[in-house]
């Protein structure tokens, strides 16, 4: 095999598309219910946007995982490693703070991270990303979280719950970070290399250590909730109250800090069972201060990113069924050169009338009808010398074996009413696991 897809990337083959389409449709439906408008931003941006916006201390993302390059004009560019920084850049660039707040935006598209590939972790993944800008009220945090919840619910996920935490704010968090530094510094020599770097650069990330030796140390480490200021405490209490009110299941994880530096107050994740170690299907939180850092006004924000590949992995693991993509309603079949010409003319006429139609590329009628079956067409429209002479067409219902003769001038109307009366097999729900 001369070429294969690059490490950590994958093709999305036609058989995967019913899942993607089902997700896209639910995303469009649910974001519309919540009043979120679509936005898209460039796939690459200035590297500086991410080194500033995502945070120099962000766990590995900025240091190692970005696909950065210099273009032929000498510009330093980076394939987007997340949506948030680009959307904030667009918000500032287009003066969107003058629009009524909260501004509700969502985006769907590819994200690039040079990670170590494994099941559920890719170098190109796709995110459904949601941002609400200009509101501090924790009720909007819950609205944002509810979008993810409603999506997973509509897709038929079972047994999901939010993991939530407050990571404090610029006022109270430094005290907590100092407490962590004071606690871990005397044991610095015992820490693994990654954790030693974290201690030096961003002690908060120690809470996310994967080193099994850290378990005991972390169990005795200072806890963020003892350091929250009154404003962060109240915000977190109200968040929980609203989640309780809506009956959204959640657990509080005081060690949940997330990998990006910009979060303050609310952070949350949703984990799915049965898809291996990379089980976070959604992660997000509040990032008041980020827009200011990018040179914009002091506008608060909250949002999340949800990995589409991981959602699909979880759907498959849970045996969720999705509707198949609609198949063309008819396949034309013909015998002889004159009938082929008429079939080609008819093919265009049907498509122009909004009726899905296929032309078989086989000579024998038998092989053509086999193709019609494979294509899951509902009807075969058969043209031979007799039909040509009579101005008719033979319609065979491929779900049974009935055949009728219909005047060719009436075929569009006939197919419209027949198609409405009974959907093609491919339009019904297919159990795909
Ligand atoms: P994140 O946690 O880095 O957050 O990514 C969000 C989600 O994207 C993860 O929960 C996971 O489902 C998916 N994901 C991340 N990396 C990969 C990967 N390598 N392969 C497959 N899926 C992956 C952010 O990106 C933030 N910008 C989210 C946000 C928006 N926060 C506020 N607004």
Short mmCIF file of C-alpha atoms and ligand atoms in Angstrom, two decimals:
data_model
loop_
_atom_site.label_atom_id
_atom_site.label_comp_id
_atom_site.label_asym_id
_atom_site.label_seq_id
_atom_site.Cartn_x
_atom_site.Cartn_y
_atom_site.Cartn_z
CA UNK A 1 0.00 0.00 0.00
CA UNK A 2 1.78 3.16 -1.14
CA UNK A 3 -0.07 5.70 1.00
CA UNK A 4 -1.94 5.55 4.27
CA UNK A 5 -3.70 8.28 6.25
CA UNK A 6 -1.25 10.17 8.49
CA UNK A 7 -0.77 8.84 12.04
CA UNK A 8 -3.67 9.77 14.28
CA UNK A 9 -6.04 10.72 11.44
CA UNK A 10 -8.85 8.70 9.96
CA UNK A 11 -11.13 8.65 6.97
CA UNK A 12 -14.81 9.12 7.58
CA UNK A 13 -16.20 6.51 5.20
CA UNK A 14 -19.77 6.55 3.85
CA UNK A 15 -20.95 3.96 6.41
CA UNK A 16 -19.99 6.37 9.24
CA UNK A 17 -22.03 9.23 7.85
CA UNK A 18 -25.42 8.25 9.29
CA UNK A 19 -23.86 8.92 12.72
CA UNK A 20 -22.39 12.26 11.66
CA UNK A 21 -25.61 13.34 9.96
CA UNK A 22 -27.67 12.33 13.00
CA UNK A 23 -25.36 14.38 15.22
CA UNK A 24 -25.38 17.39 12.88
CA UNK A 25 -29.17 17.38 12.74
CA UNK A 26 -29.52 17.15 16.52
CA UNK A 27 -26.90 19.86 17.01
CA UNK A 28 -28.79 22.17 14.66
CA UNK A 29 -32.11 21.43 16.29
CA UNK A 30 -30.90 21.85 19.88
CA UNK A 31 -28.76 24.94 19.33
CA UNK A 32 -31.78 26.55 17.64
CA UNK A 33 -33.94 25.74 20.69
CA UNK A 34 -31.40 27.50 22.89
CA UNK A 35 -30.98 30.45 20.51
CA UNK A 36 -27.34 29.76 19.59
CA UNK A 37 -26.16 31.03 16.19
CA UNK A 38 -23.54 29.30 14.06
CA UNK A 39 -20.09 30.79 13.58
CA UNK A 40 -16.96 29.46 11.91
CA UNK A 41 -13.42 30.73 12.16
CA UNK A 42 -10.31 29.95 10.08
CA UNK A 43 -8.71 26.55 10.43
CA UNK A 44 -5.38 28.31 10.96
CA UNK A 45 -4.71 31.45 12.94
CA UNK A 46 -1.67 33.44 14.04
CA UNK A 47 0.38 31.28 16.39
CA UNK A 48 0.48 34.14 18.92
CA UNK A 49 -3.30 33.89 19.40
CA UNK A 50 -2.94 30.41 20.85
CA UNK A 51 0.26 31.00 22.81
CA UNK A 52 -1.46 33.95 24.50
CA UNK A 53 -5.04 32.78 24.58
CA UNK A 54 -4.66 29.16 25.51
CA UNK A 55 -1.96 29.94 28.07
CA UNK A 56 1.75 29.27 28.19
CA UNK A 57 1.31 26.94 31.14
CA UNK A 58 -1.49 24.96 29.50
CA UNK A 59 -0.69 21.37 29.86
CA UNK A 60 1.44 20.48 26.86
CA UNK A 61 -1.04 21.94 24.38
CA UNK A 62 0.97 25.05 23.63
CA UNK A 63 4.35 23.52 24.23
CA UNK A 64 4.06 20.32 22.28
CA UNK A 65 0.77 19.67 20.59
CA UNK A 66 0.26 22.49 18.15
CA UNK A 67 0.80 22.11 14.43
CA UNK A 68 2.68 25.36 13.86
CA UNK A 69 4.42 26.46 10.72
CA UNK A 70 5.79 29.46 8.94
CA UNK A 71 4.13 30.13 5.60
CA UNK A 72 6.00 31.27 2.50
CA UNK A 73 5.43 34.90 3.49
CA UNK A 74 7.11 34.29 6.85
CA UNK A 75 3.87 34.43 8.86
CA UNK A 76 3.78 32.22 11.98
CA UNK A 77 0.58 30.20 11.78
CA UNK A 78 -1.00 27.32 13.74
CA UNK A 79 -3.75 24.86 12.83
CA UNK A 80 -6.41 25.53 15.44
CA UNK A 81 -5.88 23.32 18.52
CA UNK A 82 -9.31 24.45 19.82
CA UNK A 83 -12.15 26.76 18.83
CA UNK A 84 -12.36 29.11 21.80
CA UNK A 85 -9.37 31.37 21.11
CA UNK A 86 -10.36 31.82 17.44
CA UNK A 87 -13.96 32.63 18.32
CA UNK A 88 -12.80 35.18 20.91
CA UNK A 89 -10.50 36.72 18.28
CA UNK A 90 -13.46 37.00 15.90
CA UNK A 91 -15.61 38.48 18.70
CA UNK A 92 -13.07 41.24 19.35
CA UNK A 93 -12.20 41.81 15.68
CA UNK A 94 -15.85 42.31 14.67
CA UNK A 95 -16.83 44.35 17.73
CA UNK A 96 -19.45 41.76 18.64
CA UNK A 97 -19.62 43.06 22.23
CA UNK A 98 -21.97 45.77 20.89
CA UNK A 99 -24.56 43.07 20.18
CA UNK A 100 -27.09 42.22 22.90
CA UNK A 101 -25.57 39.96 25.57
CA UNK A 102 -25.36 37.12 26.15
CA UNK A 103 -24.15 36.38 22.66
CA UNK A 104 -24.75 32.71 21.96
CA UNK A 105 -22.52 31.02 19.40
CA UNK A 106 -21.71 27.50 18.31
CA UNK A 107 -19.27 25.95 15.85
CA UNK A 108 -18.57 22.51 14.45
CA UNK A 109 -15.33 21.58 12.72
CA UNK A 110 -11.91 19.97 12.76
CA UNK A 111 -9.32 20.55 15.50
CA UNK A 112 -5.63 19.68 15.26
CA UNK A 113 -3.44 18.43 18.09
CA UNK A 114 -0.23 16.48 17.75
CA UNK A 115 -1.14 14.01 20.47
CA UNK A 116 -0.04 10.45 20.98
CA UNK A 117 -2.77 8.61 19.08
CA UNK A 118 -4.85 5.95 20.82
CA UNK A 119 -8.48 4.83 20.82
CA UNK A 120 -10.56 8.01 21.05
CA UNK A 121 -7.55 10.30 20.74
CA UNK A 122 -6.75 11.59 17.29
CA UNK A 123 -4.52 14.20 15.73
CA UNK A 124 -7.49 15.54 13.81
CA UNK A 125 -10.72 15.39 15.74
CA UNK A 126 -13.96 17.33 15.33
CA UNK A 127 -15.63 19.40 17.99
CA UNK A 128 -19.09 20.66 18.62
CA UNK A 129 -18.18 23.86 20.43
CA UNK A 130 -20.50 26.25 22.26
CA UNK A 131 -19.74 29.71 23.68
CA UNK A 132 -22.00 32.16 25.56
CA UNK A 133 -20.45 35.61 25.90
CA UNK A 134 -21.27 38.57 28.09
CA UNK A 135 -23.04 37.04 31.09
CA UNK A 136 -21.74 36.17 34.56
CA UNK A 137 -24.90 34.59 35.93
CA UNK A 138 -24.32 30.86 36.64
CA UNK A 139 -27.73 30.22 35.07
CA UNK A 140 -26.04 30.65 31.68
CA UNK A 141 -23.39 28.09 32.70
CA UNK A 142 -26.25 25.67 33.30
CA UNK A 143 -27.87 26.59 29.97
CA UNK A 144 -24.59 25.83 28.20
CA UNK A 145 -24.21 22.53 30.06
CA UNK A 146 -27.81 21.68 29.23
CA UNK A 147 -27.10 21.92 25.50
CA UNK A 148 -24.57 19.11 25.86
CA UNK A 149 -26.97 17.21 28.06
CA UNK A 150 -29.92 17.53 25.68
CA UNK A 151 -27.74 16.42 22.78
CA UNK A 152 -26.56 13.26 24.53
CA UNK A 153 -30.09 12.61 25.71
CA UNK A 154 -31.48 12.97 22.18
CA UNK A 155 -28.80 10.59 20.90
CA UNK A 156 -29.94 7.99 23.40
CA UNK A 157 -26.99 7.96 25.82
CA UNK A 158 -27.50 6.19 29.10
CA UNK A 159 -26.00 6.79 32.52
CA UNK A 160 -24.18 10.06 31.92
CA UNK A 161 -23.42 12.64 34.56
CA UNK A 162 -21.51 15.89 34.78
CA UNK A 163 -18.34 16.20 36.76
CA UNK A 164 -18.13 19.77 38.04
CA UNK A 165 -15.81 22.00 40.02
CA UNK A 166 -14.97 25.60 40.67
CA UNK A 167 -11.39 26.60 39.96
CA UNK A 168 -11.76 30.01 41.64
CA UNK A 169 -10.93 33.32 40.06
CA UNK A 170 -7.99 35.65 39.62
CA UNK A 171 -8.50 36.92 43.17
CA UNK A 172 -8.76 33.68 45.15
CA UNK A 173 -6.94 31.18 42.96
CA UNK A 174 -3.41 32.57 43.53
CA UNK A 175 -3.79 31.75 47.25
CA UNK A 176 -4.71 28.18 46.40
CA UNK A 177 -1.88 27.87 43.86
CA UNK A 178 0.54 29.16 46.51
CA UNK A 179 -0.81 26.60 49.00
CA UNK A 180 -0.23 23.85 46.43
CA UNK A 181 3.27 25.13 45.78
CA UNK A 182 4.02 25.20 49.53
CA UNK A 183 2.66 21.68 49.92
CA UNK A 184 4.46 20.07 46.95
CA UNK A 185 7.80 21.93 46.98
CA UNK A 186 9.31 19.93 49.88
CA UNK A 187 8.58 16.71 47.93
CA UNK A 188 9.73 18.07 44.53
CA UNK A 189 12.63 15.62 44.27
CA UNK A 190 10.21 12.67 44.56
CA UNK A 191 7.93 13.87 41.74
CA UNK A 192 8.06 12.52 38.19
CA UNK A 193 9.44 14.78 35.47
CA UNK A 194 6.05 15.96 34.16
CA UNK A 195 4.86 16.81 37.65
CA UNK A 196 8.11 18.64 38.48
CA UNK A 197 7.53 20.81 35.40
CA UNK A 198 3.94 21.36 36.46
CA UNK A 199 5.06 22.39 39.94
CA UNK A 200 7.39 24.96 38.41
CA UNK A 201 5.00 26.27 35.72
CA UNK A 202 1.44 25.64 36.76
CA UNK A 203 0.96 23.81 40.10
CA UNK A 204 -2.80 23.61 39.51
CA UNK A 205 -2.18 20.99 36.85
CA UNK A 206 -0.66 18.71 39.52
CA UNK A 207 -4.25 17.92 40.53
CA UNK A 208 -4.62 16.20 37.16
CA UNK A 209 -1.48 14.05 37.56
CA UNK A 210 -1.71 10.57 36.06
CA UNK A 211 1.20 9.30 38.19
CA UNK A 212 -0.13 6.56 40.54
CA UNK A 213 2.41 7.64 43.18
CA UNK A 214 0.62 10.99 43.36
CA UNK A 215 -2.65 9.51 44.65
CA UNK A 216 -1.69 9.66 48.32
CA UNK A 217 0.02 13.02 48.00
CA UNK A 218 -3.03 14.46 46.27
CA UNK A 219 -5.39 13.01 48.85
CA UNK A 220 -3.67 15.18 51.46
CA UNK A 221 -3.15 18.23 49.27
CA UNK A 222 -4.98 21.54 49.83
CA UNK A 223 -8.54 21.60 48.41
CA UNK A 224 -9.71 24.48 46.19
CA UNK A 225 -13.04 24.80 47.96
CA UNK A 226 -11.27 25.96 51.15
CA UNK A 227 -9.78 28.87 49.20
CA UNK A 228 -12.71 30.16 47.13
CA UNK A 229 -13.66 33.80 47.66
CA UNK A 230 -17.27 34.70 48.52
CA UNK A 231 -18.10 35.52 44.88
CA UNK A 232 -16.78 32.17 43.59
CA UNK A 233 -18.46 30.28 46.45
CA UNK A 234 -21.83 31.91 45.69
CA UNK A 235 -21.42 31.29 41.96
CA UNK A 236 -20.69 27.60 42.53
CA UNK A 237 -23.58 27.25 45.01
CA UNK A 238 -26.01 28.80 42.53
CA UNK A 239 -24.69 26.55 39.74
CA UNK A 240 -25.43 23.48 41.86
CA UNK A 241 -28.83 24.82 42.82
CA UNK A 242 -29.82 25.26 39.14
CA UNK A 243 -28.50 21.82 38.23
CA UNK A 244 -30.52 20.33 41.11
CA UNK A 245 -33.59 22.27 39.99
CA UNK A 246 -33.35 20.75 36.50
CA UNK A 247 -32.56 17.27 37.82
CA UNK A 248 -29.24 17.10 36.00
CA UNK A 249 -27.04 14.47 37.64
CA UNK A 250 -23.55 15.67 38.59
CA UNK A 251 -20.69 14.90 40.92
CA UNK A 252 -18.29 17.44 42.39
CA UNK A 253 -14.65 16.67 41.75
CA UNK A 254 -12.43 19.16 43.61
CA UNK A 255 -9.47 17.99 41.52
CA UNK A 256 -11.07 18.78 38.17
CA UNK A 257 -8.94 21.59 36.73
CA UNK A 258 -8.89 20.94 32.93
CA UNK A 259 -5.98 21.34 30.56
CA UNK A 260 -6.42 24.93 29.39
CA UNK A 261 -5.27 27.89 31.45
CA UNK A 262 -8.11 30.27 30.83
CA UNK A 263 -10.76 28.72 33.08
CA UNK A 264 -12.13 30.50 36.15
CA UNK A 265 -15.01 29.50 38.42
CA UNK A 266 -17.05 26.77 36.67
CA UNK A 267 -15.33 23.81 35.02
CA UNK A 268 -17.13 20.66 33.90
CA UNK A 269 -16.71 17.44 31.97
CA UNK A 270 -18.94 14.60 30.83
CA UNK A 271 -17.48 11.11 30.67
CA UNK A 272 -18.91 8.16 28.74
CA UNK A 273 -18.57 4.52 29.68
CA UNK A 274 -17.30 1.76 27.41
CA UNK A 275 -14.99 3.77 25.12
CA UNK A 276 -11.69 3.20 26.91
CA UNK A 277 -9.43 5.62 28.70
CA UNK A 278 -10.22 8.63 26.48
CA UNK A 279 -13.73 8.86 27.81
CA UNK A 280 -14.32 12.63 28.15
CA UNK A 281 -16.98 13.42 25.58
CA UNK A 282 -17.32 17.00 26.72
CA UNK A 283 -15.22 19.54 28.58
CA UNK A 284 -15.69 23.20 29.25
CA UNK A 285 -16.08 25.99 31.70
CA UNK A 286 -16.03 29.70 32.33
CA UNK A 287 -13.25 31.91 30.99
CA UNK A 288 -13.95 35.46 32.25
CA UNK A 289 -10.81 37.47 31.47
CA UNK A 290 -9.79 35.67 28.28
CA UNK A 291 -11.28 38.25 25.91
CA UNK A 292 -9.50 41.03 27.81
CA UNK A 293 -6.27 39.09 27.57
CA UNK A 294 -6.72 38.98 23.80
CA UNK A 295 -7.03 42.77 23.69
CA UNK A 296 -10.83 43.01 23.87
CA UNK A 297 -13.25 44.40 26.44
CA UNK A 298 -13.81 42.78 29.86
CA UNK A 299 -16.52 40.35 28.76
CA UNK A 300 -17.16 37.10 30.63
CA UNK A 301 -17.74 33.83 28.79
CA UNK A 302 -18.60 30.20 29.28
CA UNK A 303 -18.59 27.27 26.86
CA UNK A 304 -17.63 23.73 26.08
CA UNK A 305 -16.15 21.53 23.39
CA UNK A 306 -17.46 18.06 22.73
CA UNK A 307 -15.49 15.56 20.62
CA UNK A 308 -17.68 14.22 17.82
CA UNK A 309 -15.58 11.08 17.25
CA UNK A 310 -15.86 10.26 20.95
CA UNK A 311 -19.61 10.84 20.95
CA UNK A 312 -19.90 8.41 18.03
CA UNK A 313 -17.65 5.87 19.78
CA UNK A 314 -19.91 6.12 22.83
CA UNK A 315 -23.05 5.76 20.69
CA UNK A 316 -21.65 2.59 19.14
CA UNK A 317 -20.50 1.24 22.52
CA UNK A 318 -24.03 1.77 23.83
CA UNK A 319 -25.65 0.19 20.76
CA UNK A 320 -27.50 3.39 19.81
CA UNK A 321 -29.31 3.19 16.44
CA UNK A 322 -29.31 6.03 13.95
CA UNK A 323 -31.45 6.64 10.87
CA UNK A 324 -29.79 5.55 7.62
CA UNK A 325 -29.26 8.25 5.02
CA UNK A 326 -32.14 8.38 2.55
CA UNK A 327 -31.56 6.29 -0.59
CA UNK A 328 -32.80 7.44 -4.03
CA UNK A 329 -36.42 6.43 -4.53
CA UNK A 330 -35.99 4.88 -7.95
CA UNK A 331 -33.56 3.07 -10.23
CA UNK A 332 -34.21 3.25 -13.95
CA UNK A 333 -33.83 0.07 -15.94
CA UNK A 334 -33.76 -0.18 -19.71
CA UNK A 335 -33.48 -2.65 -22.55
CA UNK A 336 -31.85 -1.42 -25.76
CA UNK A 337 -30.20 1.77 -27.00
CA UNK A 338 -33.41 3.74 -27.61
CA UNK A 339 -34.70 2.93 -24.12
CA UNK A 340 -31.35 3.99 -22.64
CA UNK A 341 -31.72 7.42 -24.26
CA UNK A 342 -35.22 7.79 -22.85
CA UNK A 343 -33.95 6.61 -19.44
CA UNK A 344 -31.23 9.28 -19.43
CA UNK A 345 -33.82 11.96 -20.29
CA UNK A 346 -36.16 10.68 -17.60
CA UNK A 347 -33.37 10.55 -15.03
CA UNK A 348 -32.79 14.28 -15.36
CA UNK A 349 -36.51 15.03 -15.29
CA UNK A 350 -37.01 13.05 -12.06
CA UNK A 351 -34.08 14.68 -10.30
CA UNK A 352 -35.27 18.12 -11.37
CA UNK A 353 -38.63 17.24 -9.84
CA UNK A 354 -36.88 16.39 -6.54
CA UNK A 355 -37.13 12.62 -6.88
CA UNK A 356 -33.90 10.72 -6.19
CA UNK A 357 -33.07 8.51 -9.19
CA UNK A 358 -30.17 6.33 -10.34
CA UNK A 359 -29.11 5.00 -13.72
CA UNK A 360 -27.64 1.51 -13.71
CA UNK A 361 -24.45 0.89 -15.67
CA UNK A 362 -25.07 -2.69 -16.70
CA UNK A 363 -26.45 -4.08 -19.98
CA UNK A 364 -28.72 -6.88 -18.85
CA UNK A 365 -32.02 -6.03 -17.21
CA UNK A 366 -31.34 -8.67 -14.54
CA UNK A 367 -28.07 -7.03 -13.54
CA UNK A 368 -29.76 -3.63 -13.54
CA UNK A 369 -32.49 -4.83 -11.18
CA UNK A 370 -29.83 -6.31 -8.90
CA UNK A 371 -28.20 -2.89 -8.75
CA UNK A 372 -31.55 -1.36 -7.85
CA UNK A 373 -31.85 -3.79 -4.94
CA UNK A 374 -28.33 -3.04 -3.73
CA UNK A 375 -29.00 0.68 -3.91
CA UNK A 376 -32.08 0.09 -1.71
CA UNK A 377 -34.26 1.89 -4.24
CA UNK A 378 -37.97 1.50 -3.61
CA UNK A 379 -39.00 1.26 -7.28
CA UNK A 380 -37.43 0.12 -10.52
CA UNK A 381 -38.74 2.01 -13.56
CA UNK A 382 -38.44 -0.33 -16.53
CA UNK A 383 -38.27 0.85 -20.12
CA UNK A 384 -38.27 -1.49 -23.13
CA UNK A 385 -39.55 -1.38 -26.69
CA UNK A 386 -43.17 -1.94 -25.58
CA UNK A 387 -43.09 0.90 -23.08
CA UNK A 388 -41.42 3.22 -25.59
CA UNK A 389 -44.13 2.52 -28.13
CA UNK A 390 -46.97 2.89 -25.61
CA UNK A 391 -45.66 6.05 -23.91
CA UNK A 392 -45.70 4.20 -20.61
CA UNK A 393 -43.23 2.88 -18.04
CA UNK A 394 -43.36 -0.27 -15.95
CA UNK A 395 -43.01 0.39 -12.24
CA UNK A 396 -41.83 -2.52 -10.14
CA UNK A 397 -42.14 -2.21 -6.36
CA UNK A 398 -38.88 -3.66 -5.09
CA UNK A 399 -40.24 -4.32 -1.61
CA UNK A 400 -42.65 -6.85 -3.12
CA UNK A 401 -43.07 -8.02 -6.68
CA UNK A 402 -46.05 -5.98 -7.86
CA UNK A 403 -45.71 -4.30 -11.20
CA UNK A 404 -47.90 -1.62 -12.74
CA UNK A 405 -47.82 0.26 -15.99
CA UNK A 406 -47.97 4.06 -15.64
CA UNK A 407 -48.17 6.61 -18.48
CA UNK A 408 -44.76 8.29 -18.64
CA UNK A 409 -46.37 11.74 -18.55
CA UNK A 410 -47.85 10.86 -15.12
CA UNK A 411 -44.83 9.19 -13.56
CA UNK A 412 -43.72 12.14 -11.38
CA UNK A 413 -47.11 12.52 -9.74
CA UNK A 414 -47.41 8.75 -9.34
CA UNK A 415 -44.00 8.47 -7.65
CA UNK A 416 -44.67 11.44 -5.39
CA UNK A 417 -47.81 9.93 -3.96
CA UNK A 418 -46.30 6.43 -3.76
CA UNK A 419 -43.13 7.77 -2.08
CA UNK A 420 -45.15 9.67 0.49
CA UNK A 421 -47.38 6.69 1.23
CA UNK A 422 -44.48 4.39 2.07
CA UNK A 423 -40.92 5.47 2.77
CA UNK A 424 -38.09 3.52 1.17
CA UNK A 425 -36.54 0.88 3.44
CA UNK A 426 -33.40 3.00 3.76
CA UNK A 427 -35.42 5.89 5.18
CA UNK A 428 -36.50 3.89 8.18
CA UNK A 429 -34.38 3.50 11.28
CA UNK A 430 -31.44 1.14 10.84
CA UNK A 431 -30.04 -0.58 13.90
CA UNK A 432 -26.32 0.06 13.60
CA UNK A 433 -24.06 -0.95 16.43
P1 LIG B 1 -10.85 20.20 25.52
O1 LIG B 1 -11.23 19.52 26.80
O2 LIG B 1 -9.42 20.34 25.21
O3 LIG B 1 -11.53 21.65 25.57
O4 LIG B 1 -11.58 19.48 24.32
C1 LIG B 1 -12.99 19.32 24.32
C2 LIG B 1 -13.39 17.91 23.93
O5 LIG B 1 -12.82 17.58 22.66
C3 LIG B 1 -12.88 16.80 24.85
O6 LIG B 1 -13.74 16.63 25.95
C4 LIG B 1 -12.94 15.59 23.92
O7 LIG B 1 -14.27 15.10 23.83
C5 LIG B 1 -12.57 16.19 22.59
N1 LIG B 1 -11.13 15.98 22.30
C6 LIG B 1 -10.08 16.70 22.74
N2 LIG B 1 -8.93 16.23 22.24
C7 LIG B 1 -9.25 15.17 21.46
C8 LIG B 1 -8.50 14.25 20.64
N3 LIG B 1 -7.19 14.34 20.53
N4 LIG B 1 -9.18 13.27 19.97
C9 LIG B 1 -10.53 13.17 20.07
N5 LIG B 1 -11.28 14.02 20.80
C10 LIG B 1 -10.65 15.00 21.50
C11 LIG B 1 -11.42 22.58 24.60
O8 LIG B 1 -10.96 22.40 23.50
C12 LIG B 1 -12.05 23.92 24.99
N6 LIG B 1 -11.80 24.90 23.92
C13 LIG B 1 -13.53 23.75 25.26
C14 LIG B 1 -14.20 25.03 25.63
C15 LIG B 1 -15.01 25.77 24.85
N7 LIG B 1 -14.12 25.63 26.80
C16 LIG B 1 -14.83 26.74 26.78
N8 LIG B 1 -15.36 26.85 25.61
#
